[in-house]
């Protein structure tokens, strides 16, 4: 299920609840066409990937969060683990620690737009 986040306190509570699970946050707006298109898919993914936490932030009503996370385009998806945004460095560190081969795809921890395939690819890669 997608959790609606209205402020920093609620986001921190979500991170606390998530523990070591991946958290995917969608920053969107009710007037945004691509946001409306991807919303049902995002909801379906939240049911499909039970071990991932999904959240949605309305950038119009949560300006504090939009500013804190530097949102300039909607929809924007950001991925977090252990309360921190997944970054190229954190992914590299995880790869080295797990003795895996080189990363399978570009080092992306944030992307914009309603690309369902890219969203699912990132979720699977970071779980």
Tab-separated table of N, CA and C in Angstrom:
chain	number	residue	atom	x	y	z
A	1	UNK	N	0.838	-1.176	0.000
A	1	UNK	CA	0.000	0.000	0.000
A	1	UNK	C	0.888	1.247	0.000
A	2	UNK	N	0.469	2.261	-0.722
A	2	UNK	CA	1.210	3.517	-0.791
A	2	UNK	C	0.785	4.406	0.374
A	3	UNK	N	1.759	4.839	1.141
A	3	UNK	CA	1.487	5.704	2.287
A	3	UNK	C	1.618	7.161	1.858
A	4	UNK	N	0.641	7.972	2.210
A	4	UNK	CA	0.685	9.411	1.922
A	4	UNK	C	1.522	10.084	3.004
A	5	UNK	N	2.486	10.874	2.575
A	5	UNK	CA	3.377	11.579	3.501
A	5	UNK	C	3.113	13.073	3.368
A	6	UNK	N	2.861	13.733	4.501
A	6	UNK	CA	2.523	15.158	4.489
A	6	UNK	C	3.611	16.065	5.033
A	7	UNK	N	4.551	15.508	5.809
A	7	UNK	CA	5.569	16.359	6.414
A	7	UNK	C	6.802	15.529	6.783
A	8	UNK	N	7.831	16.213	7.225
A	8	UNK	CA	9.101	15.559	7.542
A	8	UNK	C	8.941	14.539	8.671
A	9	UNK	N	8.134	14.833	9.667
A	9	UNK	CA	7.921	13.898	10.773
A	9	UNK	C	7.367	12.577	10.263
A	10	UNK	N	6.372	12.622	9.380
A	10	UNK	CA	5.792	11.393	8.833
A	10	UNK	C	6.802	10.625	7.989
A	11	UNK	N	7.636	11.337	7.244
A	11	UNK	CA	8.659	10.663	6.436
A	11	UNK	C	9.681	9.976	7.334
A	12	UNK	N	10.099	10.632	8.403
A	12	UNK	CA	11.046	10.020	9.338
A	12	UNK	C	10.440	8.792	10.012
A	13	UNK	N	9.151	8.851	10.321
A	13	UNK	CA	8.470	7.690	10.903
A	13	UNK	C	8.461	6.524	9.911
A	14	UNK	N	8.227	6.832	8.642
A	14	UNK	CA	8.243	5.792	7.617
A	14	UNK	C	9.629	5.159	7.527
A	15	UNK	N	10.674	5.979	7.512
A	15	UNK	CA	12.039	5.452	7.470
A	15	UNK	C	12.317	4.567	8.674
A	16	UNK	N	11.853	4.985	9.832
A	16	UNK	CA	12.057	4.209	11.046
A	16	UNK	C	11.349	2.855	10.947
A	17	UNK	N	10.145	2.866	10.456
A	17	UNK	CA	9.367	1.634	10.291
A	17	UNK	C	9.990	0.712	9.252
A	18	UNK	N	10.577	1.292	8.212
A	18	UNK	CA	11.127	0.503	7.097
A	18	UNK	C	12.324	-0.341	7.511
A	19	UNK	N	13.094	0.119	8.484
A	19	UNK	CA	14.287	-0.626	8.869
A	19	UNK	C	15.265	-0.713	7.720
A	20	UNK	N	15.592	-1.946	7.281
A	20	UNK	CA	16.548	-2.097	6.183
A	20	UNK	C	15.868	-2.314	4.831
A	21	UNK	N	14.549	-2.154	4.772
A	21	UNK	CA	13.826	-2.307	3.505
A	21	UNK	C	13.999	-1.062	2.628
A	22	UNK	N	13.879	-1.260	1.339
A	22	UNK	CA	13.910	-0.161	0.385
A	22	UNK	C	12.652	0.679	0.544
A	23	UNK	N	12.816	2.001	0.490
A	23	UNK	CA	11.692	2.933	0.515
A	23	UNK	C	11.704	3.694	-0.807
A	24	UNK	N	10.588	3.652	-1.530
A	24	UNK	CA	10.453	4.375	-2.790
A	24	UNK	C	9.446	5.498	-2.560
A	25	UNK	N	9.898	6.727	-2.778
A	25	UNK	CA	9.038	7.888	-2.567
A	25	UNK	C	8.747	8.540	-3.909
A	26	UNK	N	7.466	8.700	-4.193
A	26	UNK	CA	7.028	9.391	-5.399
A	26	UNK	C	6.639	10.818	-5.008
A	27	UNK	N	7.291	11.787	-5.601
A	27	UNK	CA	6.932	13.194	-5.422
A	27	UNK	C	6.091	13.573	-6.637
A	28	UNK	N	4.842	13.970	-6.396
A	28	UNK	CA	3.928	14.234	-7.507
A	28	UNK	C	2.995	15.393	-7.162
A	29	UNK	N	2.105	15.705	-8.101
A	29	UNK	CA	1.123	16.766	-7.911
A	29	UNK	C	-0.193	16.337	-8.555
A	30	UNK	N	-1.319	16.755	-7.978
A	30	UNK	CA	-2.619	16.330	-8.503
A	30	UNK	C	-2.915	16.844	-9.915
A	31	UNK	N	-2.307	17.913	-10.331
A	31	UNK	CA	-2.543	18.496	-11.655
A	31	UNK	C	-1.643	17.898	-12.739
A	32	UNK	N	-0.707	17.046	-12.367
A	32	UNK	CA	0.315	16.505	-13.272
A	32	UNK	C	-0.224	15.291	-14.034
A	33	UNK	N	-0.259	15.395	-15.373
A	33	UNK	CA	-0.742	14.301	-16.213
A	33	UNK	C	0.041	13.013	-16.046
A	34	UNK	N	1.395	13.044	-16.183
A	34	UNK	CA	2.171	11.814	-15.991
A	34	UNK	C	2.008	11.216	-14.586
A	35	UNK	N	1.804	12.065	-13.588
A	35	UNK	CA	1.591	11.568	-12.215
A	35	UNK	C	0.297	10.755	-12.148
A	36	UNK	N	-0.732	11.246	-12.828
A	36	UNK	CA	-2.012	10.540	-12.847
A	36	UNK	C	-1.886	9.194	-13.568
A	37	UNK	N	-1.044	9.154	-14.595
A	37	UNK	CA	-0.858	7.919	-15.358
A	37	UNK	C	-0.143	6.856	-14.526
A	38	UNK	N	0.885	7.257	-13.805
A	38	UNK	CA	1.698	6.271	-13.083
A	38	UNK	C	1.124	5.922	-11.702
A	39	UNK	N	0.212	6.724	-11.179
A	39	UNK	CA	-0.332	6.477	-9.832
A	39	UNK	C	-0.911	5.067	-9.662
A	40	UNK	N	-1.758	4.573	-10.560
A	40	UNK	CA	-2.289	3.211	-10.359
A	40	UNK	C	-1.208	2.132	-10.477
A	41	UNK	N	-0.212	2.363	-11.317
A	41	UNK	CA	0.888	1.409	-11.459
A	41	UNK	C	1.725	1.386	-10.185
A	42	UNK	N	1.981	2.561	-9.628
A	42	UNK	CA	2.734	2.676	-8.371
A	42	UNK	C	1.988	1.942	-7.259
A	43	UNK	N	0.665	2.111	-7.217
A	43	UNK	CA	-0.167	1.413	-6.228
A	43	UNK	C	-0.067	-0.100	-6.419
A	44	UNK	N	-0.127	-0.563	-7.665
A	44	UNK	CA	-0.027	-2.008	-7.949
A	44	UNK	C	1.339	-2.550	-7.535
A	45	UNK	N	2.402	-1.771	-7.771
A	45	UNK	CA	3.745	-2.204	-7.359
A	45	UNK	C	3.831	-2.335	-5.845
A	46	UNK	N	3.142	-1.461	-5.138
A	46	UNK	CA	3.181	-1.529	-3.674
A	46	UNK	C	2.554	-2.826	-3.168
A	47	UNK	N	1.610	-3.368	-3.909
A	47	UNK	CA	1.000	-4.650	-3.542
A	47	UNK	C	1.867	-5.817	-4.001
A	48	UNK	N	2.536	-5.653	-5.120
A	48	UNK	CA	3.386	-6.707	-5.678
A	48	UNK	C	4.657	-6.900	-4.860
A	49	UNK	N	5.291	-5.803	-4.454
A	49	UNK	CA	6.560	-5.861	-3.722
A	49	UNK	C	6.305	-5.550	-2.241
A	50	UNK	N	5.861	-6.552	-1.523
A	50	UNK	CA	5.489	-6.387	-0.121
A	50	UNK	C	6.677	-6.040	0.774
A	51	UNK	N	7.895	-6.370	0.341
A	51	UNK	CA	9.072	-6.096	1.159
A	51	UNK	C	9.689	-4.729	0.854
A	52	UNK	N	8.977	-3.901	0.081
A	52	UNK	CA	9.401	-2.534	-0.225
A	52	UNK	C	8.340	-1.589	0.310
A	53	UNK	N	8.775	-0.469	0.871
A	53	UNK	CA	7.846	0.544	1.369
A	53	UNK	C	7.641	1.590	0.270
A	54	UNK	N	6.386	1.945	0.009
A	54	UNK	CA	6.043	2.928	-1.024
A	54	UNK	C	5.360	4.119	-0.372
A	55	UNK	N	5.763	5.314	-0.794
A	55	UNK	CA	5.175	6.531	-0.237
A	55	UNK	C	4.969	7.552	-1.343
A	56	UNK	N	4.014	8.439	-1.127
A	56	UNK	CA	3.708	9.480	-2.098
A	56	UNK	C	3.652	10.816	-1.360
A	57	UNK	N	4.302	11.822	-1.959
A	57	UNK	CA	4.313	13.167	-1.406
A	57	UNK	C	3.710	14.108	-2.437
A	58	UNK	N	2.670	14.842	-2.045
A	58	UNK	CA	2.080	15.874	-2.897
A	58	UNK	C	2.932	17.132	-2.715
A	59	UNK	N	3.652	17.519	-3.776
A	59	UNK	CA	4.595	18.640	-3.657
A	59	UNK	C	3.894	19.971	-3.426
A	60	UNK	N	2.618	20.075	-3.804
A	60	UNK	CA	1.886	21.321	-3.570
A	60	UNK	C	1.515	21.502	-2.101
A	61	UNK	N	1.135	20.413	-1.444
A	61	UNK	CA	0.742	20.526	-0.033
A	61	UNK	C	1.894	20.247	0.923
A	62	UNK	N	3.011	19.746	0.407
A	62	UNK	CA	4.180	19.453	1.252
A	62	UNK	C	5.410	20.164	0.688
A	63	UNK	N	5.328	21.468	0.640
A	63	UNK	CA	6.417	22.268	0.061
A	63	UNK	C	7.738	22.068	0.806
A	64	UNK	N	7.663	21.852	2.129
A	64	UNK	CA	8.868	21.613	2.933
A	64	UNK	C	9.638	20.398	2.404
A	65	UNK	N	8.928	19.310	2.139
A	65	UNK	CA	9.577	18.099	1.636
A	65	UNK	C	10.088	18.292	0.213
A	66	UNK	N	9.317	18.982	-0.609
A	66	UNK	CA	9.745	19.240	-1.989
A	66	UNK	C	11.047	20.036	-2.001
A	67	UNK	N	11.159	21.004	-1.122
A	67	UNK	CA	12.388	21.797	-1.036
A	67	UNK	C	13.536	20.974	-0.457
A	68	UNK	N	13.268	20.232	0.601
A	68	UNK	CA	14.299	19.431	1.266
A	68	UNK	C	14.929	18.415	0.307
A	69	UNK	N	14.106	17.831	-0.564
A	69	UNK	CA	14.594	16.800	-1.468
A	69	UNK	C	14.820	17.324	-2.894
A	70	UNK	N	14.836	18.644	-3.042
A	70	UNK	CA	15.205	19.317	-4.296
A	70	UNK	C	14.373	18.840	-5.482
A	71	UNK	N	13.062	18.823	-5.301
A	71	UNK	CA	12.161	18.389	-6.363
A	71	UNK	C	11.868	19.564	-7.286
A	72	UNK	N	12.215	19.410	-8.564
A	72	UNK	CA	11.946	20.475	-9.532
A	72	UNK	C	11.044	19.985	-10.670
A	73	UNK	N	10.870	18.662	-10.780
A	73	UNK	CA	10.045	18.054	-11.820
A	73	UNK	C	9.195	16.966	-11.159
A	74	UNK	N	7.938	16.859	-11.598
A	74	UNK	CA	7.091	15.774	-11.108
A	74	UNK	C	6.612	14.944	-12.287
A	75	UNK	N	6.443	13.638	-12.112
A	75	UNK	CA	6.806	12.904	-10.910
A	75	UNK	C	8.317	12.681	-10.817
A	76	UNK	N	8.797	12.673	-9.594
A	76	UNK	CA	10.177	12.304	-9.291
A	76	UNK	C	10.127	11.155	-8.299
A	77	UNK	N	10.939	10.143	-8.546
A	77	UNK	CA	11.021	8.991	-7.644
A	77	UNK	C	12.400	8.984	-7.012
A	78	UNK	N	12.438	8.863	-5.693
A	78	UNK	CA	13.704	8.752	-4.973
A	78	UNK	C	13.659	7.477	-4.142
A	79	UNK	N	14.811	6.812	-4.061
A	79	UNK	CA	14.918	5.561	-3.332
A	79	UNK	C	15.786	5.755	-2.097
A	80	UNK	N	15.375	5.152	-0.988
A	80	UNK	CA	16.077	5.281	0.281
A	80	UNK	C	16.286	3.912	0.904
A	81	UNK	N	17.400	3.781	1.612
A	81	UNK	CA	17.676	2.597	2.435
A	81	UNK	C	18.318	3.089	3.716
A	82	UNK	N	17.892	2.562	4.830
A	82	UNK	CA	18.443	2.943	6.140
A	82	UNK	C	18.381	4.456	6.314
A	83	UNK	N	17.264	5.065	5.969
A	83	UNK	CA	16.973	6.500	6.095
A	83	UNK	C	17.795	7.382	5.163
A	84	UNK	N	18.647	6.799	4.327
A	84	UNK	CA	19.477	7.611	3.431
A	84	UNK	C	19.101	7.359	1.982
A	85	UNK	N	19.194	8.408	1.176
A	85	UNK	CA	18.948	8.263	-0.249
A	85	UNK	C	20.005	7.336	-0.825
A	86	UNK	N	19.576	6.382	-1.633
A	86	UNK	CA	20.507	5.489	-2.291
A	86	UNK	C	21.270	6.324	-3.309
A	87	UNK	N	22.580	6.298	-3.202
A	87	UNK	CA	23.435	7.094	-4.078
A	87	UNK	C	24.366	6.182	-4.854
A	88	UNK	N	25.016	6.709	-5.883
A	88	UNK	CA	25.991	5.873	-6.580
A	88	UNK	C	27.049	5.300	-5.632
A	89	UNK	N	27.507	6.086	-4.652
A	89	UNK	CA	28.517	5.587	-3.722
A	89	UNK	C	27.962	4.455	-2.865
A	90	UNK	N	26.769	4.619	-2.327
A	90	UNK	CA	26.219	3.574	-1.457
A	90	UNK	C	25.983	2.290	-2.239
A	91	UNK	N	25.597	2.406	-3.514
A	91	UNK	CA	25.401	1.216	-4.338
A	91	UNK	C	26.735	0.554	-4.637
A	92	UNK	N	27.762	1.337	-4.902
A	92	UNK	CA	29.092	0.782	-5.154
A	92	UNK	C	29.595	0.059	-3.914
A	93	UNK	N	29.405	0.681	-2.760
A	93	UNK	CA	29.829	0.069	-1.500
A	93	UNK	C	29.123	-1.264	-1.294
A	94	UNK	N	27.810	-1.302	-1.564
A	94	UNK	CA	27.046	-2.537	-1.416
A	94	UNK	C	27.568	-3.596	-2.384
A	95	UNK	N	27.867	-3.191	-3.608
A	95	UNK	CA	28.381	-4.124	-4.605
A	95	UNK	C	29.695	-4.727	-4.148
A	96	UNK	N	30.603	-3.890	-3.657
A	96	UNK	CA	31.894	-4.379	-3.199
A	96	UNK	C	31.753	-5.271	-1.976
A	97	UNK	N	30.900	-4.884	-1.068
A	97	UNK	CA	30.710	-5.674	0.146
A	97	UNK	C	30.128	-7.053	-0.157
A	98	UNK	N	29.283	-7.119	-1.158
A	98	UNK	CA	28.640	-8.385	-1.502
A	98	UNK	C	29.459	-9.192	-2.501
A	99	UNK	N	30.600	-8.663	-2.915
A	99	UNK	CA	31.484	-9.315	-3.875
A	99	UNK	C	30.783	-9.631	-5.187
A	100	UNK	N	29.900	-8.735	-5.581
A	100	UNK	CA	29.214	-8.894	-6.857
A	100	UNK	C	30.087	-8.342	-7.974
A	101	UNK	N	29.705	-8.680	-9.192
A	101	UNK	CA	30.395	-8.103	-10.345
A	101	UNK	C	29.932	-6.661	-10.509
A	102	UNK	N	30.396	-5.997	-11.556
A	102	UNK	CA	30.084	-4.588	-11.754
A	102	UNK	C	28.575	-4.371	-11.813
A	103	UNK	N	28.104	-3.167	-11.470
A	103	UNK	CA	26.666	-2.882	-11.483
A	103	UNK	C	26.066	-3.152	-12.860
A	104	UNK	N	24.811	-3.628	-12.865
A	104	UNK	CA	24.157	-4.029	-14.103
A	104	UNK	C	23.701	-2.850	-14.952
A	105	UNK	N	23.414	-1.718	-14.335
A	105	UNK	CA	22.878	-0.594	-15.095
A	105	UNK	C	23.422	0.712	-14.544
A	106	UNK	N	22.968	1.798	-15.154
A	106	UNK	CA	23.429	3.111	-14.722
A	106	UNK	C	23.157	3.327	-13.237
A	107	UNK	N	24.016	4.112	-12.620
A	107	UNK	CA	23.880	4.378	-11.199
A	107	UNK	C	22.848	5.480	-10.984
A	108	UNK	N	21.607	5.087	-10.835
A	108	UNK	CA	20.518	6.047	-10.675
A	108	UNK	C	19.848	5.802	-9.327
A	109	UNK	N	19.674	6.853	-8.561
A	109	UNK	CA	18.940	6.743	-7.311
A	109	UNK	C	17.712	7.633	-7.358
A	110	UNK	N	17.569	8.381	-8.428
A	110	UNK	CA	16.446	9.289	-8.587
A	110	UNK	C	16.187	9.420	-10.079
A	111	UNK	N	14.920	9.452	-10.455
A	111	UNK	CA	14.608	9.740	-11.851
A	111	UNK	C	13.255	10.421	-11.937
A	112	UNK	N	13.030	11.031	-13.079
A	112	UNK	CA	11.821	11.820	-13.314
A	112	UNK	C	11.002	11.173	-14.423
A	113	UNK	N	9.703	11.385	-14.363
A	113	UNK	CA	8.827	10.908	-15.426
A	113	UNK	C	8.082	9.651	-15.054
A	114	UNK	N	7.189	9.247	-15.955
A	114	UNK	CA	6.298	8.118	-15.699
A	114	UNK	C	6.759	6.867	-16.441
A	115	UNK	N	8.038	6.551	-16.351
A	115	UNK	CA	8.597	5.376	-17.020
A	115	UNK	C	8.448	4.165	-16.096
A	116	UNK	N	7.414	3.385	-16.337
A	116	UNK	CA	7.077	2.249	-15.479
A	116	UNK	C	8.194	1.212	-15.483
A	117	UNK	N	8.753	0.931	-16.649
A	117	UNK	CA	9.811	-0.080	-16.739
A	117	UNK	C	11.041	0.335	-15.948
A	118	UNK	N	11.420	1.593	-16.047
A	118	UNK	CA	12.589	2.083	-15.315
A	118	UNK	C	12.338	2.016	-13.804
A	119	UNK	N	11.138	2.388	-13.385
A	119	UNK	CA	10.798	2.330	-11.962
A	119	UNK	C	10.915	0.906	-11.441
A	120	UNK	N	10.324	-0.035	-12.149
A	120	UNK	CA	10.367	-1.427	-11.688
A	120	UNK	C	11.797	-1.967	-11.719
A	121	UNK	N	12.550	-1.606	-12.734
A	121	UNK	CA	13.949	-2.030	-12.828
A	121	UNK	C	14.742	-1.552	-11.618
A	122	UNK	N	14.549	-0.297	-11.223
A	122	UNK	CA	15.279	0.256	-10.077
A	122	UNK	C	14.853	-0.424	-8.784
A	123	UNK	N	13.574	-0.688	-8.637
A	123	UNK	CA	13.096	-1.364	-7.427
A	123	UNK	C	13.745	-2.747	-7.313
A	124	UNK	N	13.718	-3.497	-8.399
A	124	UNK	CA	14.308	-4.836	-8.382
A	124	UNK	C	15.809	-4.786	-8.117
A	125	UNK	N	16.474	-3.802	-8.680
A	125	UNK	CA	17.917	-3.671	-8.499
A	125	UNK	C	18.297	-3.320	-7.064
A	126	UNK	N	17.483	-2.525	-6.402
A	126	UNK	CA	17.849	-2.008	-5.076
A	126	UNK	C	17.236	-2.776	-3.908
A	127	UNK	N	16.338	-3.712	-4.171
A	127	UNK	CA	15.691	-4.454	-3.072
A	127	UNK	C	16.705	-5.239	-2.262
